[in-house]
Amino acid sequence: MKLTRILKVTEKDFYDFLEKDLLSNIYQCTGKELSEKDIKKGLIYSKFDNDALTRIDVCILDYKRGSFFKSQIKSVIDTITISFETETADDGLKVIFNQHIQSFENQKHSKFMKLFSEAVYYGRMSNTLYDIQKKIVNSSK
């Protein structure tokens, strides 16, 4: 699923947020203190999801600051691949958010259920982008 939004943030602020959030998550899960230089293709860390009572492996599939970020989140239940591609626009930062949920693609849904599920996922994806924008704006105050 692919969603494009224009966020009222700068490219620098967007990638600063992604890096800070990722590094904080890695530290919370592993106790390892990494830097922005460590964020690159092949970086892997694991965390335990208390709600699902399972281990989750997170792998950075590709990263180029100012252009794109792609990661894979894998558990025994599902594999989710997300990516953000960005480009500067006149009215903000154009963010193309792609999300591929393996179990969603593999399941056979009726046409109505597929449309309903896609609407829910698109809503969540849009909310995710606007939450990122809100956190960036609030952190700069």
JSON list of C-alpha atoms in Angstrom, two decimals:
[
{"chain": "A", "resi": 1, "resn": "MET", "atom": "CA", "xyz": [0.00, 0.00, 0.00]},
{"chain": "A", "resi": 2, "resn": "LYS", "atom": "CA", "xyz": [1.31, 3.38, -0.97]},
{"chain": "A", "resi": 3, "resn": "LEU", "atom": "CA", "xyz": [0.34, 6.74, 0.49]},
{"chain": "A", "resi": 4, "resn": "THR", "atom": "CA", "xyz": [1.70, 10.22, -0.31]},
{"chain": "A", "resi": 5, "resn": "ARG", "atom": "CA", "xyz": [1.37, 13.23, 1.97]},
{"chain": "A", "resi": 6, "resn": "ILE", "atom": "CA", "xyz": [2.92, 16.69, 2.14]},
{"chain": "A", "resi": 7, "resn": "LEU", "atom": "CA", "xyz": [4.17, 17.35, 5.66]},
{"chain": "A", "resi": 8, "resn": "LYS", "atom": "CA", "xyz": [4.85, 20.82, 7.00]},
{"chain": "A", "resi": 9, "resn": "VAL", "atom": "CA", "xyz": [8.36, 19.90, 8.15]},
{"chain": "A", "resi": 10, "resn": "THR", "atom": "CA", "xyz": [11.83, 20.17, 6.71]},
{"chain": "A", "resi": 11, "resn": "GLU", "atom": "CA", "xyz": [13.76, 17.27, 5.28]},
{"chain": "A", "resi": 12, "resn": "LYS", "atom": "CA", "xyz": [16.39, 17.71, 8.01]},
{"chain": "A", "resi": 13, "resn": "ASP", "atom": "CA", "xyz": [13.77, 17.63, 10.78]},
{"chain": "A", "resi": 14, "resn": "PHE", "atom": "CA", "xyz": [12.09, 14.54, 9.30]},
{"chain": "A", "resi": 15, "resn": "TYR", "atom": "CA", "xyz": [15.30, 12.52, 9.12]},
{"chain": "A", "resi": 16, "resn": "ASP", "atom": "CA", "xyz": [16.50, 13.83, 12.49]},
{"chain": "A", "resi": 17, "resn": "PHE", "atom": "CA", "xyz": [13.24, 12.51, 13.95]},
{"chain": "A", "resi": 18, "resn": "LEU", "atom": "CA", "xyz": [13.53, 9.11, 12.24]},
{"chain": "A", "resi": 19, "resn": "GLU", "atom": "CA", "xyz": [17.13, 8.68, 13.37]},
{"chain": "A", "resi": 20, "resn": "LYS", "atom": "CA", "xyz": [16.48, 9.81, 16.94]},
{"chain": "A", "resi": 21, "resn": "ASP", "atom": "CA", "xyz": [13.42, 7.57, 17.23]},
{"chain": "A", "resi": 22, "resn": "LEU", "atom": "CA", "xyz": [15.27, 4.55, 15.81]},
{"chain": "A", "resi": 23, "resn": "LEU", "atom": "CA", "xyz": [18.36, 5.05, 17.98]},
{"chain": "A", "resi": 24, "resn": "SER", "atom": "CA", "xyz": [16.19, 5.49, 21.08]},
{"chain": "A", "resi": 25, "resn": "ASN", "atom": "CA", "xyz": [14.28, 2.29, 20.28]},
{"chain": "A", "resi": 26, "resn": "ILE", "atom": "CA", "xyz": [17.53, 0.36, 19.75]},
{"chain": "A", "resi": 27, "resn": "TYR", "atom": "CA", "xyz": [18.89, 1.63, 23.07]},
{"chain": "A", "resi": 28, "resn": "GLN", "atom": "CA", "xyz": [15.69, 0.72, 24.94]},
{"chain": "A", "resi": 29, "resn": "CYS", "atom": "CA", "xyz": [15.68, -2.78, 23.44]},
{"chain": "A", "resi": 30, "resn": "THR", "atom": "CA", "xyz": [19.36, -3.66, 23.51]},
{"chain": "A", "resi": 31, "resn": "GLY", "atom": "CA", "xyz": [21.12, -1.22, 25.81]},
{"chain": "A", "resi": 32, "resn": "LYS", "atom": "CA", "xyz": [23.48, -0.40, 22.91]},
{"chain": "A", "resi": 33, "resn": "GLU", "atom": "CA", "xyz": [24.17, 3.26, 22.30]},
{"chain": "A", "resi": 34, "resn": "LEU", "atom": "CA", "xyz": [24.58, 3.78, 18.56]},
{"chain": "A", "resi": 35, "resn": "SER", "atom": "CA", "xyz": [25.02, 6.95, 16.51]},
{"chain": "A", "resi": 36, "resn": "GLU", "atom": "CA", "xyz": [23.51, 8.22, 13.27]},
{"chain": "A", "resi": 37, "resn": "LYS", "atom": "CA", "xyz": [26.54, 6.82, 11.41]},
{"chain": "A", "resi": 38, "resn": "ASP", "atom": "CA", "xyz": [25.47, 3.30, 12.44]},
{"chain": "A", "resi": 39, "resn": "ILE", "atom": "CA", "xyz": [22.12, 3.59, 10.66]},
{"chain": "A", "resi": 40, "resn": "LYS", "atom": "CA", "xyz": [22.72, 1.79, 7.40]},
{"chain": "A", "resi": 41, "resn": "LYS", "atom": "CA", "xyz": [21.66, -1.19, 5.35]},
{"chain": "A", "resi": 42, "resn": "GLY", "atom": "CA", "xyz": [22.01, -4.41, 7.34]},
{"chain": "A", "resi": 43, "resn": "LEU", "atom": "CA", "xyz": [21.56, -2.93, 10.84]},
{"chain": "A", "resi": 44, "resn": "ILE", "atom": "CA", "xyz": [19.54, -5.48, 12.83]},
{"chain": "A", "resi": 45, "resn": "TYR", "atom": "CA", "xyz": [18.17, -5.48, 16.36]},
{"chain": "A", "resi": 46, "resn": "SER", "atom": "CA", "xyz": [15.60, -7.49, 18.25]},
{"chain": "A", "resi": 47, "resn": "LYS", "atom": "CA", "xyz": [12.99, -6.55, 20.78]},
{"chain": "A", "resi": 48, "resn": "PHE", "atom": "CA", "xyz": [10.38, -8.40, 22.77]},
{"chain": "A", "resi": 49, "resn": "ASP", "atom": "CA", "xyz": [6.74, -7.44, 22.27]},
{"chain": "A", "resi": 50, "resn": "ASN", "atom": "CA", "xyz": [5.02, -7.89, 25.63]},
{"chain": "A", "resi": 51, "resn": "ASP", "atom": "CA", "xyz": [1.54, -7.64, 24.09]},
{"chain": "A", "resi": 52, "resn": "ALA", "atom": "CA", "xyz": [2.13, -10.46, 21.58]},
{"chain": "A", "resi": 53, "resn": "LEU", "atom": "CA", "xyz": [4.63, -12.29, 23.81]},
{"chain": "A", "resi": 54, "resn": "THR", "atom": "CA", "xyz": [7.01, -12.72, 20.90]},
{"chain": "A", "resi": 55, "resn": "ARG", "atom": "CA", "xyz": [10.36, -11.54, 19.66]},
{"chain": "A", "resi": 56, "resn": "ILE", "atom": "CA", "xyz": [10.45, -9.02, 16.83]},
{"chain": "A", "resi": 57, "resn": "ASP", "atom": "CA", "xyz": [13.46, -8.57, 14.56]},
{"chain": "A", "resi": 58, "resn": "VAL", "atom": "CA", "xyz": [13.94, -5.19, 12.93]},
{"chain": "A", "resi": 59, "resn": "CYS", "atom": "CA", "xyz": [16.28, -4.88, 9.95]},
{"chain": "A", "resi": 60, "resn": "ILE", "atom": "CA", "xyz": [17.23, -1.75, 8.05]},
{"chain": "A", "resi": 61, "resn": "LEU", "atom": "CA", "xyz": [16.96, -2.78, 4.40]},
{"chain": "A", "resi": 62, "resn": "ASP", "atom": "CA", "xyz": [18.16, 0.52, 2.99]},
{"chain": "A", "resi": 63, "resn": "TYR", "atom": "CA", "xyz": [18.83, 4.06, 4.18]},
{"chain": "A", "resi": 64, "resn": "LYS", "atom": "CA", "xyz": [20.00, 7.27, 2.58]},
{"chain": "A", "resi": 65, "resn": "ARG", "atom": "CA", "xyz": [19.46, 10.39, 4.66]},
{"chain": "A", "resi": 66, "resn": "GLY", "atom": "CA", "xyz": [17.41, 12.91, 2.73]},
{"chain": "A", "resi": 67, "resn": "SER", "atom": "CA", "xyz": [16.04, 10.36, 0.26]},
{"chain": "A", "resi": 68, "resn": "PHE", "atom": "CA", "xyz": [14.68, 7.13, 1.73]},
{"chain": "A", "resi": 69, "resn": "PHE", "atom": "CA", "xyz": [14.39, 4.78, 4.69]},
{"chain": "A", "resi": 70, "resn": "LYS", "atom": "CA", "xyz": [13.30, 1.16, 4.36]},
{"chain": "A", "resi": 71, "resn": "SER", "atom": "CA", "xyz": [12.98, -1.42, 7.12]},
{"chain": "A", "resi": 72, "resn": "GLN", "atom": "CA", "xyz": [11.51, -4.83, 7.75]},
{"chain": "A", "resi": 73, "resn": "ILE", "atom": "CA", "xyz": [9.79, -5.87, 10.98]},
{"chain": "A", "resi": 74, "resn": "LYS", "atom": "CA", "xyz": [9.58, -9.62, 11.34]},
{"chain": "A", "resi": 75, "resn": "SER", "atom": "CA", "xyz": [7.88, -11.77, 13.97]},
{"chain": "A", "resi": 76, "resn": "VAL", "atom": "CA", "xyz": [6.66, -15.35, 14.03]},
{"chain": "A", "resi": 77, "resn": "ILE", "atom": "CA", "xyz": [3.23, -14.00, 13.13]},
{"chain": "A", "resi": 78, "resn": "ASP", "atom": "CA", "xyz": [3.99, -11.60, 10.28]},
{"chain": "A", "resi": 79, "resn": "THR", "atom": "CA", "xyz": [6.51, -9.67, 8.22]},
{"chain": "A", "resi": 80, "resn": "ILE", "atom": "CA", "xyz": [5.97, -5.98, 7.55]},
{"chain": "A", "resi": 81, "resn": "THR", "atom": "CA", "xyz": [8.10, -3.87, 5.25]},
{"chain": "A", "resi": 82, "resn": "ILE", "atom": "CA", "xyz": [7.84, -0.10, 5.49]},
{"chain": "A", "resi": 83, "resn": "SER", "atom": "CA", "xyz": [9.57, 2.64, 3.58]},
{"chain": "A", "resi": 84, "resn": "PHE", "atom": "CA", "xyz": [9.61, 6.41, 3.45]},
{"chain": "A", "resi": 85, "resn": "GLU", "atom": "CA", "xyz": [10.77, 8.19, 0.30]},
{"chain": "A", "resi": 86, "resn": "THR", "atom": "CA", "xyz": [11.03, 11.96, 0.48]},
{"chain": "A", "resi": 87, "resn": "GLU", "atom": "CA", "xyz": [11.52, 14.95, -1.74]},
{"chain": "A", "resi": 88, "resn": "THR", "atom": "CA", "xyz": [11.34, 18.63, -0.98]},
{"chain": "A", "resi": 89, "resn": "ALA", "atom": "CA", "xyz": [8.24, 20.39, -2.29]},
{"chain": "A", "resi": 90, "resn": "ASP", "atom": "CA", "xyz": [7.26, 24.06, -2.38]},
{"chain": "A", "resi": 91, "resn": "ASP", "atom": "CA", "xyz": [4.72, 23.60, 0.40]},
{"chain": "A", "resi": 92, "resn": "GLY", "atom": "CA", "xyz": [6.66, 21.16, 2.63]},
{"chain": "A", "resi": 93, "resn": "LEU", "atom": "CA", "xyz": [8.16, 17.72, 2.43]},
{"chain": "A", "resi": 94, "resn": "LYS", "atom": "CA", "xyz": [6.57, 15.17, 0.12]},
{"chain": "A", "resi": 95, "resn": "VAL", "atom": "CA", "xyz": [6.64, 11.80, 1.89]},
{"chain": "A", "resi": 96, "resn": "ILE", "atom": "CA", "xyz": [5.77, 8.60, 0.05]},
{"chain": "A", "resi": 97, "resn": "PHE", "atom": "CA", "xyz": [4.96, 5.95, 2.65]},
{"chain": "A", "resi": 98, "resn": "ASN", "atom": "CA", "xyz": [4.90, 2.33, 1.47]},
{"chain": "A", "resi": 99, "resn": "GLN", "atom": "CA", "xyz": [3.78, -0.53, 3.67]},
{"chain": "A", "resi": 100, "resn": "HIS", "atom": "CA", "xyz": [3.63, -4.19, 2.76]},
{"chain": "A", "resi": 101, "resn": "ILE", "atom": "CA", "xyz": [2.06, -6.58, 5.26]},
{"chain": "A", "resi": 102, "resn": "GLN", "atom": "CA", "xyz": [2.80, -10.12, 4.19]},
{"chain": "A", "resi": 103, "resn": "SER", "atom": "CA", "xyz": [-0.13, -11.77, 5.97]},
{"chain": "A", "resi": 104, "resn": "PHE", "atom": "CA", "xyz": [-2.57, -9.26, 4.46]},
{"chain": "A", "resi": 105, "resn": "GLU", "atom": "CA", "xyz": [-1.35, -10.09, 0.97]},
{"chain": "A", "resi": 106, "resn": "ASN", "atom": "CA", "xyz": [-1.44, -13.85, 1.60]},
{"chain": "A", "resi": 107, "resn": "GLN", "atom": "CA", "xyz": [-4.95, -13.98, 3.04]},
{"chain": "A", "resi": 108, "resn": "LYS", "atom": "CA", "xyz": [-7.94, -14.38, 0.81]},
{"chain": "A", "resi": 109, "resn": "HIS", "atom": "CA", "xyz": [-10.47, -11.68, 1.55]},
{"chain": "A", "resi": 110, "resn": "SER", "atom": "CA", "xyz": [-13.81, -10.91, 0.01]},
{"chain": "A", "resi": 111, "resn": "LYS", "atom": "CA", "xyz": [-13.76, -7.78, -2.10]},
{"chain": "A", "resi": 112, "resn": "PHE", "atom": "CA", "xyz": [-15.66, -5.85, 0.58]},
{"chain": "A", "resi": 113, "resn": "MET", "atom": "CA", "xyz": [-13.32, -6.98, 3.39]},
{"chain": "A", "resi": 114, "resn": "LYS", "atom": "CA", "xyz": [-10.25, -6.15, 1.31]},
{"chain": "A", "resi": 115, "resn": "LEU", "atom": "CA", "xyz": [-11.56, -2.63, 0.61]},
{"chain": "A", "resi": 116, "resn": "PHE", "atom": "CA", "xyz": [-12.50, -2.14, 4.27]},
{"chain": "A", "resi": 117, "resn": "SER", "atom": "CA", "xyz": [-9.10, -3.40, 5.48]},
{"chain": "A", "resi": 118, "resn": "GLU", "atom": "CA", "xyz": [-7.26, -1.20, 3.01]},
{"chain": "A", "resi": 119, "resn": "ALA", "atom": "CA", "xyz": [-9.23, 1.83, 4.20]},
{"chain": "A", "resi": 120, "resn": "VAL", "atom": "CA", "xyz": [-8.26, 1.05, 7.79]},
{"chain": "A", "resi": 121, "resn": "TYR", "atom": "CA", "xyz": [-4.57, 0.60, 6.86]},
{"chain": "A", "resi": 122, "resn": "TYR", "atom": "CA", "xyz": [-4.52, 3.81, 4.81]},
{"chain": "A", "resi": 123, "resn": "GLY", "atom": "CA", "xyz": [-6.06, 5.67, 7.74]},
{"chain": "A", "resi": 124, "resn": "ARG", "atom": "CA", "xyz": [-3.41, 4.32, 10.10]},
{"chain": "A", "resi": 125, "resn": "MET", "atom": "CA", "xyz": [-0.64, 5.16, 7.63]},
{"chain": "A", "resi": 126, "resn": "SER", "atom": "CA", "xyz": [-1.94, 8.72, 7.26]},
{"chain": "A", "resi": 127, "resn": "ASN", "atom": "CA", "xyz": [-2.21, 9.07, 11.04]},
{"chain": "A", "resi": 128, "resn": "THR", "atom": "CA", "xyz": [1.36, 7.82, 11.41]},
{"chain": "A", "resi": 129, "resn": "LEU", "atom": "CA", "xyz": [2.68, 10.52, 9.08]},
{"chain": "A", "resi": 130, "resn": "TYR", "atom": "CA", "xyz": [0.69, 13.29, 10.74]},
{"chain": "A", "resi": 131, "resn": "ASP", "atom": "CA", "xyz": [1.80, 12.05, 14.19]},
{"chain": "A", "resi": 132, "resn": "ILE", "atom": "CA", "xyz": [5.41, 12.30, 13.02]},
{"chain": "A", "resi": 133, "resn": "GLN", "atom": "CA", "xyz": [4.73, 15.85, 11.82]},
{"chain": "A", "resi": 134, "resn": "LYS", "atom": "CA", "xyz": [3.10, 16.76, 15.14]},
{"chain": "A", "resi": 135, "resn": "LYS", "atom": "CA", "xyz": [6.01, 15.33, 17.18]},
{"chain": "A", "resi": 136, "resn": "ILE", "atom": "CA", "xyz": [8.54, 17.22, 15.06]},
{"chain": "A", "resi": 137, "resn": "VAL", "atom": "CA", "xyz": [6.63, 20.51, 15.40]},
{"chain": "A", "resi": 138, "resn": "ASN", "atom": "CA", "xyz": [6.16, 20.03, 19.16]},
{"chain": "A", "resi": 139, "resn": "SER", "atom": "CA", "xyz": [9.84, 19.20, 19.71]},
{"chain": "A", "resi": 140, "resn": "SER", "atom": "CA", "xyz": [10.93, 22.42, 18.02]},
{"chain": "A", "resi": 141, "resn": "LYS", "atom": "CA", "xyz": [8.87, 24.61, 20.36]}
]
